[in-house]
Coordinates of C-alpha atoms in Angstrom, one line a residue:
M1 CA 238.3 93.3 251.8
K2 CA 240.8 96.2 251.1
L3 CA 243.8 94.6 249.4
N4 CA 246.7 96.3 251.2
K5 CA 249.5 94.3 249.5
Y6 CA 250.2 92.6 246.3
S7 CA 250.6 88.8 246.4
L8 CA 251.5 86.6 243.5
A9 CA 250.4 89.0 240.6
L10 CA 252.8 87.0 238.0
I11 CA 250.9 83.6 237.7
L12 CA 250.9 84.2 234.0
G13 CA 254.7 83.8 233.9
L14 CA 254.8 80.7 236.0
S15 CA 257.6 78.5 234.4
T16 CA 257.4 74.8 233.8
L17 CA 261.0 74.3 233.0
V18 CA 263.0 71.5 234.7
S19 CA 266.8 71.7 235.5
C20 CA 268.8 69.2 233.6
S21 CA 271.8 69.9 235.9
D22 CA 273.4 67.3 238.3
R23 CA 273.7 69.9 241.0
M24 CA 271.7 69.8 244.0
D25 CA 268.4 71.7 243.3
L26 CA 267.4 74.4 245.9
L27 CA 264.0 75.9 245.9
N28 CA 264.0 79.7 245.9
P29 CA 260.9 80.8 247.6
N30 CA 261.0 84.0 245.7
Q31 CA 260.9 82.1 242.2
Q32 CA 258.4 79.6 242.7
T33 CA 256.9 77.7 239.6
S34 CA 253.9 75.8 238.6
S35 CA 255.9 72.7 239.7
T36 CA 256.3 73.9 243.2
F37 CA 253.5 76.2 244.0
G38 CA 249.8 76.1 244.4
F39 CA 249.3 72.5 246.2
N40 CA 247.8 73.9 249.4
A41 CA 244.9 76.3 250.3
D42 CA 247.5 79.0 251.4
D43 CA 249.1 79.0 248.2
L44 CA 245.9 79.1 246.2
E45 CA 244.6 81.9 248.6
E46 CA 247.5 83.9 247.4
C47 CA 246.3 83.3 243.9
V48 CA 242.7 84.5 244.8
I49 CA 244.1 87.8 246.1
A50 CA 246.2 88.1 242.8
A51 CA 242.9 87.6 240.8
Y52 CA 241.2 90.4 242.9
N53 CA 244.1 92.5 242.3
H54 CA 243.9 92.4 238.7
I55 CA 240.2 93.4 238.4
R56 CA 241.5 96.6 239.7
M57 CA 243.8 97.3 236.7
E58 CA 243.5 100.1 234.2
G59 CA 242.1 97.8 231.6
S60 CA 239.6 96.2 234.0
Y61 CA 237.8 98.5 236.3
A62 CA 240.4 101.1 237.4
R63 CA 239.9 103.2 234.3
V64 CA 239.3 102.4 230.7
G65 CA 237.7 98.9 231.2
Y66 CA 235.1 100.8 233.2
T67 CA 234.6 104.0 231.2
I68 CA 234.6 102.7 227.7
D69 CA 231.1 101.2 228.5
V70 CA 229.9 104.3 230.4
C71 CA 230.8 106.2 227.0
R72 CA 229.1 103.4 224.8
G73 CA 225.8 104.3 226.4
D74 CA 223.6 107.2 225.7
E75 CA 223.6 108.6 229.3
A76 CA 227.2 110.0 228.9
W77 CA 229.5 111.5 226.2
N78 CA 233.1 112.2 225.5
S79 CA 233.5 115.9 226.4
S80 CA 237.1 116.2 225.8
Q81 CA 236.4 115.1 222.2
V82 CA 239.8 113.1 222.5
W83 CA 241.0 109.9 224.2
Y84 CA 237.5 108.3 224.6
L85 CA 236.2 109.8 221.4
P86 CA 236.2 106.5 219.3
F87 CA 234.4 104.7 221.9
D88 CA 231.5 107.5 222.3
D89 CA 231.1 107.6 218.6
L90 CA 231.3 103.8 218.3
N91 CA 234.1 103.7 215.6
A92 CA 237.0 102.5 217.4
E93 CA 239.8 101.6 214.8
V94 CA 241.5 98.1 214.8
T95 CA 244.9 99.9 215.3
S96 CA 243.7 101.5 218.4
D97 CA 245.9 100.7 221.4
I98 CA 243.5 101.5 224.2
T99 CA 240.9 99.1 222.7
W100 CA 242.8 95.9 223.6
W101 CA 243.6 97.0 227.3
P102 CA 240.4 95.2 228.5
W103 CA 241.3 92.1 226.6
R104 CA 244.9 92.1 228.2
E105 CA 243.6 92.6 231.9
W106 CA 240.7 90.0 231.7
Y107 CA 242.9 87.2 230.2
Y108 CA 245.5 87.7 232.7
T109 CA 242.6 87.5 235.4
I110 CA 241.4 84.2 233.5
N111 CA 244.9 82.9 233.5
V112 CA 245.3 83.2 237.4
C113 CA 241.7 81.6 237.8
N114 CA 242.3 78.7 235.5
F115 CA 245.7 77.8 237.4
T116 CA 243.8 78.0 240.7
I117 CA 240.8 75.9 239.5
S118 CA 243.3 73.3 238.0
R119 CA 244.4 72.8 241.7
C120 CA 240.9 72.0 242.8
S121 CA 239.3 68.7 242.7
E122 CA 236.4 68.5 240.0
D123 CA 234.3 66.8 242.6
N124 CA 233.1 69.7 244.6
S125 CA 231.6 67.3 247.3
Q126 CA 235.4 66.2 248.1
L127 CA 236.5 69.9 248.7
S128 CA 236.9 71.3 252.4
D129 CA 235.0 74.4 253.0
K130 CA 238.1 76.6 252.5
M131 CA 238.9 75.1 249.2
K132 CA 235.2 75.4 248.1
Y133 CA 235.3 79.1 248.7
I134 CA 238.7 79.5 246.7
K135 CA 237.1 77.7 243.8
G136 CA 233.9 79.5 244.2
Q137 CA 235.6 82.7 244.0
M138 CA 237.9 81.8 241.1
L139 CA 235.1 80.6 239.1
F140 CA 233.1 84.0 239.8
L141 CA 236.2 86.0 238.8
R142 CA 236.5 84.0 235.7
G143 CA 232.9 84.5 234.9
L144 CA 233.2 88.1 235.4
S145 CA 236.2 88.3 233.3
Y146 CA 234.4 86.5 230.4
Y147 CA 231.3 88.6 231.0
N148 CA 233.3 91.6 230.2
L149 CA 235.1 90.1 227.3
V150 CA 232.1 88.9 225.5
G151 CA 230.1 92.1 226.0
Y152 CA 233.0 94.1 224.7
Y153 CA 234.5 91.9 222.1
Q154 CA 231.6 89.4 221.1
N155 CA 233.5 86.3 220.3
P156 CA 236.7 86.1 222.2
P157 CA 238.7 82.6 222.6
L158 CA 237.4 80.7 225.5
I159 CA 240.2 79.2 227.6
T160 CA 239.3 77.2 230.6
D161 CA 242.0 74.6 231.1
Y162 CA 245.2 75.6 232.5
A163 CA 247.0 72.8 230.7
T164 CA 246.2 74.1 227.5
Y165 CA 248.9 76.8 228.2
S166 CA 251.5 74.1 227.7
S167 CA 251.3 74.1 223.9
L168 CA 251.3 76.9 221.3
D169 CA 248.0 75.7 219.9
G170 CA 246.6 76.2 223.5
L171 CA 248.1 79.6 224.0
Y172 CA 246.9 80.8 220.5
G173 CA 243.3 79.9 220.5
G174 CA 240.7 80.7 217.9
N175 CA 237.6 82.6 218.4
S176 CA 234.8 80.9 220.3
T177 CA 231.1 81.9 219.4
Y178 CA 229.1 84.5 221.4
D179 CA 226.8 81.6 222.6
A180 CA 229.8 79.4 223.6
V181 CA 231.3 82.0 225.8
L182 CA 228.0 82.8 227.4
D183 CA 227.2 79.1 228.0
Q184 CA 230.6 79.0 230.0
I185 CA 229.7 82.2 231.8
E186 CA 226.6 80.8 233.0
K187 CA 228.2 77.6 234.2
D188 CA 230.8 79.4 236.0
F189 CA 228.7 81.5 237.9
H190 CA 225.9 78.7 238.5
E191 CA 228.7 76.6 240.2
A192 CA 229.9 79.6 242.2
M193 CA 226.6 80.0 243.6
E194 CA 226.7 76.6 245.1
L195 CA 230.2 76.8 246.4
L196 CA 230.2 80.5 247.9
P197 CA 228.8 81.5 251.3
S198 CA 226.5 84.3 251.5
R199 CA 227.5 87.8 252.8
D200 CA 225.5 87.0 256.2
K201 CA 228.5 84.8 257.1
G202 CA 230.0 88.1 258.0
S203 CA 233.8 89.2 258.2
E204 CA 235.4 89.3 254.9
W205 CA 232.2 87.6 253.1
A206 CA 230.5 91.1 253.9
G207 CA 233.5 92.9 253.2
G208 CA 234.4 92.5 249.6
R209 CA 234.9 89.0 248.7
A210 CA 232.4 87.5 246.1
T211 CA 229.7 85.6 247.7
C212 CA 226.8 83.2 246.4
G213 CA 224.8 86.5 246.1
A214 CA 227.3 88.1 243.8
A215 CA 227.3 85.1 241.6
A216 CA 223.5 84.7 241.6
G217 CA 223.2 88.3 240.6
Y218 CA 225.7 88.0 237.6
Y219 CA 224.2 84.6 236.7
A220 CA 220.9 86.5 236.3
R221 CA 222.6 89.2 234.4
T222 CA 224.1 86.6 231.8
L223 CA 220.7 84.8 231.4
M224 CA 219.1 88.0 230.5
M225 CA 221.8 88.8 227.9
R226 CA 220.1 86.0 225.9
H227 CA 216.4 86.6 226.8
K228 CA 216.2 83.8 229.2
Y229 CA 213.8 85.9 231.3
N230 CA 211.9 83.1 233.0
D231 CA 215.2 81.4 234.3
A232 CA 216.7 84.9 235.4
L233 CA 213.2 85.6 237.1
T234 CA 213.6 82.7 239.3
V235 CA 217.0 83.7 240.4
L236 CA 216.1 87.1 241.1
K237 CA 213.1 86.3 243.2
D238 CA 215.5 84.0 245.1
I239 CA 217.9 86.9 245.9
I240 CA 214.9 89.0 246.8
A241 CA 213.6 86.2 249.2
K242 CA 217.2 86.3 250.7
K243 CA 218.3 82.9 249.6
Y244 CA 221.7 84.0 248.8
G245 CA 222.1 86.5 251.6
T246 CA 220.4 89.6 253.2
Y247 CA 220.2 92.6 250.9
R248 CA 218.3 95.9 251.0
L249 CA 218.4 99.4 249.7
M250 CA 220.1 101.9 251.6
D251 CA 217.9 104.7 253.0
N252 CA 220.4 107.4 251.4
Y253 CA 221.0 106.8 247.8
G254 CA 224.2 108.7 248.2
D255 CA 225.8 105.9 250.5
N256 CA 226.6 104.1 247.4
F257 CA 229.0 106.6 246.0
R258 CA 230.9 107.4 249.2
E259 CA 234.2 105.9 250.5
G260 CA 234.9 104.8 253.8
S261 CA 233.9 101.9 256.0
A262 CA 230.4 103.6 256.9
Y263 CA 229.4 103.4 253.3
E264 CA 231.5 100.7 251.1
N265 CA 230.4 97.0 251.1
N266 CA 227.1 98.1 252.5
A267 CA 223.6 96.2 252.4
E268 CA 222.9 97.1 249.1
S269 CA 226.1 95.8 247.4
L270 CA 226.0 92.4 245.8
F271 CA 229.6 93.2 244.5
E272 CA 232.1 96.0 244.3
V273 CA 235.9 96.6 243.4
Q274 CA 237.8 97.6 246.4
F275 CA 240.0 100.6 246.6
L276 CA 242.0 102.3 249.2
D277 CA 240.5 105.3 250.9
Y278 CA 241.8 108.9 250.5
G279 CA 244.8 109.5 252.9
S280 CA 245.6 105.8 253.1
Q281 CA 247.1 105.2 249.6
G282 CA 250.6 105.0 248.3
T283 CA 252.4 107.4 245.9
D284 CA 252.9 105.5 242.7
D285 CA 250.5 105.4 239.7
E286 CA 251.1 102.1 238.1
W287 CA 249.6 102.0 234.5
T288 CA 251.1 98.8 233.7
P289 CA 249.3 95.3 234.0
V290 CA 252.0 94.2 236.3
N291 CA 251.2 96.7 239.1
T292 CA 253.7 95.2 241.8
S293 CA 255.1 98.3 243.5
P294 CA 254.5 98.3 247.3
N295 CA 253.9 101.8 247.2
A296 CA 251.1 101.7 244.6
T297 CA 248.1 104.2 245.1
Q298 CA 245.7 101.2 244.7
G299 CA 242.8 103.5 243.7
S300 CA 241.1 104.1 240.4
A301 CA 241.1 107.0 237.9
I302 CA 237.4 107.2 237.5
E303 CA 237.3 110.5 239.2
S304 CA 240.1 111.8 237.0
N305 CA 238.0 110.9 233.8
F306 CA 234.8 112.4 235.1
A307 CA 236.1 115.6 237.2
P308 CA 235.8 119.1 235.6
G309 CA 238.9 120.7 234.4
N310 CA 238.7 123.5 236.8
Y311 CA 239.1 121.2 239.8
G312 CA 242.2 119.1 238.5
G313 CA 240.3 116.5 236.3
W314 CA 240.8 115.2 233.2
A315 CA 237.5 116.3 231.9
D316 CA 236.9 113.4 229.6
I317 CA 233.3 112.2 230.1
S318 CA 230.2 114.1 230.8
A319 CA 226.6 113.3 231.4
S320 CA 224.1 113.7 228.6
P321 CA 221.6 116.8 228.5
W322 CA 219.0 113.8 228.0
L323 CA 219.5 112.3 231.3
Y324 CA 219.7 115.7 233.1
H325 CA 216.2 116.7 231.6
L326 CA 215.2 113.4 232.3
F327 CA 215.8 114.0 236.0
K328 CA 214.3 117.4 236.0
G329 CA 211.0 116.2 234.4
E330 CA 209.5 114.4 237.4
R331 CA 209.7 115.8 241.0
T332 CA 209.2 113.9 244.3
I333 CA 206.2 113.8 246.3
N334 CA 207.4 116.6 248.5
G335 CA 208.0 118.9 245.2
T336 CA 211.5 118.6 245.3
L337 CA 214.1 117.3 242.7
D338 CA 215.0 113.6 242.6
P339 CA 217.8 113.1 245.1
R340 CA 219.6 110.9 242.7
L341 CA 220.2 113.9 240.3
Y342 CA 222.6 115.3 243.1
W343 CA 224.7 112.2 243.1
T344 CA 224.7 111.8 239.5
I345 CA 225.2 115.3 237.9
G346 CA 227.1 118.0 239.5
T347 CA 224.8 121.1 238.8
Y348 CA 223.7 123.9 240.8
E349 CA 220.1 123.8 241.7
T350 CA 218.3 125.8 244.4
D351 CA 216.8 122.6 245.7
W352 CA 220.2 121.5 247.0
A353 CA 220.5 124.6 249.4
D354 CA 220.0 122.4 252.4
F355 CA 220.4 118.9 250.9
E356 CA 223.4 116.8 251.8
Y357 CA 226.5 118.9 251.4
G358 CA 224.6 121.6 249.6
N359 CA 225.4 123.2 246.5
V360 CA 229.2 122.3 246.4
A361 CA 231.7 121.2 243.8
Y362 CA 234.5 119.6 246.0
T363 CA 235.1 122.1 248.7
Q364 CA 234.0 125.2 246.5
T365 CA 230.2 126.5 247.3
L366 CA 228.5 127.2 244.2
T367 CA 226.1 130.0 243.5
A368 CA 223.4 130.4 240.9
T369 CA 225.8 132.2 238.5
D370 CA 228.5 129.6 238.6
N371 CA 228.5 127.7 235.2
I372 CA 230.3 124.3 236.1
V373 CA 231.3 122.4 233.1
T374 CA 233.3 119.2 232.6
N375 CA 235.6 120.4 230.0
N376 CA 237.0 123.9 229.9
T377 CA 236.6 123.9 225.9
Y378 CA 233.7 121.6 225.1
G379 CA 231.5 122.1 228.2
G380 CA 229.6 119.2 229.5
L381 CA 227.5 118.3 232.5
P382 CA 229.9 117.1 235.2
I383 CA 229.4 113.5 236.3
A384 CA 229.3 113.5 240.1
K385 CA 229.2 109.6 240.6
F386 CA 232.2 107.9 242.1
T387 CA 233.9 111.1 242.4
N388 CA 234.3 113.5 245.7
L389 CA 232.4 116.4 243.8
R390 CA 229.8 116.1 246.4
T391 CA 231.5 115.0 249.6
G392 CA 233.7 117.9 250.3
L393 CA 236.6 115.5 251.0
Y394 CA 239.0 117.8 249.1
S395 CA 239.4 120.9 247.0
T396 CA 241.0 119.5 244.0
V397 CA 241.6 116.2 242.3
T398 CA 244.9 114.6 242.5
T399 CA 244.8 113.0 239.0
G400 CA 245.7 109.5 238.4
L401 CA 244.9 106.4 240.2
H402 CA 243.8 107.9 243.4
D403 CA 240.2 107.8 243.5
G404 CA 239.4 105.6 246.7
I405 CA 235.6 105.3 246.0
N406 CA 234.8 101.5 245.7
L407 CA 232.9 100.8 242.3
R408 CA 229.7 99.2 243.2
L409 CA 229.2 97.0 240.2
M410 CA 225.8 95.4 241.1
R411 CA 223.4 96.9 243.7
Y412 CA 220.3 95.5 245.0
S413 CA 218.3 98.1 243.2
D414 CA 219.4 96.3 239.9
V415 CA 218.0 93.0 241.3
L416 CA 214.7 94.6 241.6
L417 CA 214.5 96.6 238.4
R418 CA 215.6 93.3 236.5
A419 CA 213.2 91.2 238.4
A420 CA 210.5 93.8 237.2
E421 CA 211.8 93.8 233.6
C422 CA 211.8 89.7 233.6
E423 CA 208.1 89.8 235.1
N424 CA 207.1 92.2 232.3
E425 CA 208.7 89.8 229.8
V426 CA 207.3 86.7 231.2
N427 CA 203.9 87.8 232.5
G428 CA 203.1 91.3 230.8
P429 CA 202.6 94.2 233.0
T430 CA 201.7 93.0 236.4
Q431 CA 201.2 94.5 239.9
Q432 CA 204.3 92.6 240.9
A433 CA 206.6 94.3 238.3
I434 CA 205.1 97.6 239.3
D435 CA 205.7 96.8 243.2
W436 CA 209.5 96.1 242.4
I437 CA 209.8 99.4 240.4
N438 CA 208.0 101.2 243.3
E439 CA 210.3 99.9 245.8
V440 CA 213.3 101.6 244.1
R441 CA 211.1 104.7 243.4
N442 CA 210.1 105.0 247.1
R443 CA 213.6 105.7 248.1
A444 CA 213.8 108.6 245.9
K445 CA 210.6 109.7 247.3
L446 CA 208.8 109.5 243.8
A447 CA 205.2 108.8 243.5
D448 CA 204.2 105.1 243.0
L449 CA 203.5 103.9 239.3
E450 CA 200.1 102.6 238.8
L451 CA 199.3 99.2 236.9
E452 CA 196.4 100.8 235.0
D453 CA 198.7 103.2 233.5
F454 CA 200.8 100.5 231.8
N455 CA 198.4 98.6 229.7
T456 CA 201.0 96.8 227.5
A457 CA 204.4 95.2 228.0
D458 CA 206.1 97.6 225.6
K459 CA 204.8 100.6 227.7
L460 CA 206.1 99.3 230.8
F461 CA 209.5 98.3 229.3
E462 CA 209.9 101.9 228.0
Q463 CA 209.4 103.0 231.6
I464 CA 212.0 100.4 232.9
A465 CA 214.7 101.0 230.1
N466 CA 214.5 104.7 229.5
V467 CA 213.1 106.2 232.8
E468 CA 213.8 104.1 235.7
R469 CA 217.0 102.4 235.1
P470 CA 218.7 105.7 233.6
K471 CA 217.7 107.6 236.7
E472 CA 218.9 104.9 239.0
F473 CA 222.1 103.8 237.1
G474 CA 223.0 106.7 235.2
C475 CA 226.7 107.1 234.1
E476 CA 227.6 103.8 235.8
F477 CA 229.0 100.7 233.9
G478 CA 226.4 98.6 232.2
R479 CA 224.3 100.8 230.0
G480 CA 226.2 99.5 226.6
F481 CA 225.5 96.2 227.8
D482 CA 222.0 96.7 228.0
L483 CA 221.5 98.4 224.7
I484 CA 223.2 95.4 222.8
R485 CA 220.9 92.9 224.8
W486 CA 217.6 95.0 224.2
G487 CA 218.6 95.0 220.5
F488 CA 218.4 98.8 220.2
F489 CA 221.2 98.8 217.5
Y490 CA 219.0 96.5 215.4
D491 CA 215.8 98.6 215.1
N492 CA 215.6 101.8 213.2
S493 CA 213.3 103.4 215.6
R494 CA 215.3 102.5 218.6
L495 CA 218.6 103.6 217.0
Q496 CA 216.9 106.8 216.1
Q497 CA 216.0 107.2 220.1
L498 CA 219.5 106.5 220.8
K499 CA 220.5 109.2 218.3
E500 CA 218.1 111.8 220.2
H501 CA 219.6 110.8 223.6
G502 CA 223.0 111.1 222.4
T503 CA 222.6 114.6 221.1
V504 CA 224.9 117.1 223.1
R505 CA 226.2 120.5 222.7
R506 CA 230.0 121.2 222.5
S507 CA 230.0 124.5 224.1
T508 CA 230.8 125.8 227.7
E509 CA 227.6 128.1 227.5
G510 CA 224.1 126.7 227.8
V511 CA 225.2 123.3 229.0
K512 CA 222.0 122.8 231.0
N513 CA 219.7 123.8 228.1
P514 CA 217.5 121.2 226.2
V515 CA 219.0 119.9 222.9
N516 CA 217.2 118.5 220.0
Y517 CA 218.7 116.0 217.3
S518 CA 216.6 117.7 214.5
D519 CA 218.7 120.9 215.1
I520 CA 221.9 119.3 214.4
A521 CA 221.9 120.0 210.6
N522 CA 221.8 123.7 211.5
D523 CA 223.7 123.9 214.7
P524 CA 227.4 123.3 214.4
E525 CA 227.8 123.0 218.2
L526 CA 225.5 120.1 218.3
K527 CA 226.4 116.3 217.6
S528 CA 225.0 113.0 218.3
S529 CA 227.7 110.2 219.1
F530 CA 225.1 107.6 217.4
D531 CA 225.3 109.4 214.0
T532 CA 228.6 107.6 213.4
Y533 CA 227.5 104.2 214.2
L534 CA 227.8 101.5 211.8
P535 CA 226.4 97.9 211.9
G536 CA 228.5 95.5 214.0
H537 CA 230.1 98.6 216.0
E538 CA 228.2 98.0 219.2
F539 CA 231.2 95.7 220.1
L540 CA 234.8 96.8 220.1
P541 CA 236.9 95.4 217.5
I542 CA 239.7 92.9 218.1
V543 CA 242.8 94.9 217.4
Q544 CA 245.1 94.0 214.5
Q545 CA 248.1 93.5 216.7
L546 CA 246.5 90.6 218.4
M547 CA 245.5 88.9 215.1
N548 CA 249.0 89.6 213.9
N549 CA 250.5 87.8 217.0
N550 CA 247.9 85.1 216.8
P551 CA 247.1 83.4 213.4
N552 CA 244.0 81.6 214.8
L553 CA 242.4 84.6 216.0
K554 CA 240.0 86.5 213.5
G555 CA 238.1 89.6 214.0
N556 CA 234.4 90.3 215.0
S557 CA 231.3 92.1 213.7
A558 CA 233.1 95.6 214.5
N559 CA 236.4 94.5 212.5
Y560 CA 234.0 93.8 209.4
S561 CA 231.0 96.1 209.9
T562 CA 228.8 92.9 210.0
D563 CA 225.0 93.4 211.0
N564 CA 224.1 91.3 214.1
S565 CA 220.5 92.0 213.7
S566 CA 219.8 88.5 211.9
Y567 CA 221.5 86.8 215.0
F568 CA 219.1 88.8 217.3
R569 CA 216.0 87.8 215.4
D570 CA 217.0 84.3 214.4
N571 CA 216.9 83.7 218.2
G572 CA 213.4 84.8 218.2
W573 CA 213.9 87.8 220.1
T574 CA 212.1 91.1 219.5
V575 CA 213.0 94.8 220.1
R576 CA 210.4 96.4 222.0
S577 CA 208.5 99.2 220.2
V578 CA 209.3 102.7 221.0
V579 CA 206.3 104.0 223.3
D580 CA 205.5 107.7 224.1
L581 CA 205.2 107.9 227.8
S582 CA 203.6 111.1 227.7
K583 CA 200.4 109.8 226.3

């Protein structure tokens, strides 16, 4: 569902003013209001398009809304040492302008969704199929919006009734609790599951619109944020059993990171953000939340953030040495490197001589003596995902909102690995959990795991959390969310592990060499992002300007450096112990 035009991107500004003039009122179709618009399915479909459009803004998924979480994880780091540095070091300030951009974008999307849902009957049995699909998509997108808001800001205001916008008290709501927001997200995704068709319906339902499969996948994700593993396992099993559509792993892992109709919205994708392909975009980079230019590029800036400076990128974010050596530590059954390394990190390797596009960075052929780094000053291993570094499509990056590769936000491999994690949490290490993991490993031609090698749930969790998931999803959005739900910030051993994973070398030399956290004190080029972590700062602070504008809004744990470990443990959740997998 490529969005080739903009439609109704200003729902937030809909007026409810009524004229008091005795003159004849004429309806201007270009200045519609909430009193005249949205009373039929065609109008509401325009709202649906507006909501989809807004998940492609700078603060949602076109740039910082996506890459903040990439930085927050242990698989990537801020190699520019500016711009994203506060998010990488987990010490964003309450005065930071960038910090509130996701807030801005997701609440705009929520407003559009609330308006549309208000025009739909509460009794779903009375809705036509078209209206069910409209309501289902808006419930999904509202759930997605709050999923991002609660994962970043912990306790954002929960606004679900469009009527509340008619008063200042409604517009300036106070914080909701973490649990209240997650309750609503679960409700929205669950209802969307019941209203939406599956991708098997074909046409636009296999071309980018939210489906019952997307809603089911995100419903399971949300359940897992509060350790509802048994409930999540039921949903994930249903997805695997094709209850919500037919999904499968693509034979070629790289097909998940290329643009074009042959690769995007493929059978592995439960949901992805739609961007226009290279050569079909407009010329205007629109960084504002309005984004109404008919000549807008309609691409993302993810590539600009990831791409090396020598190829025109902004060189902001690099892969961690830990992730690189994790890949290098295990070879396939054929004795070659894991093919996922090729699409994750853009290094020269002899194994790539005859693989895919070969040893290439954009259209430049690499040799063994080439030392490609992300940043020309601070080095870093280039991230290849969601860039054209490996596709040979062009020689240099046109920076800005020009990346045309759709962002796959949830893939079937995530369903399989989450199902394995839930199975392990509910039943301990089982053959079923191992089988789901091996299905993902088999695509990469890695040897099967054996149940006999995992005698405890702690050990299998370690394999899933710090081997299987990083290799499959390295440098993608979501790792920061995982670290929070696993409680890694609330256990000294896990926090120490994050410090080790997050150790990097700020240098253009030796970027592929192993690094050790224990050497930081004696090596000024080394640093670890997690050394600056303070309790509560696993979340982003609610910026001061928002609280100044809204007297009912308070800060969160990042504003006050409040330790969240008591919440985690009061719920009866435990942090899995660190396990040495080499033993």
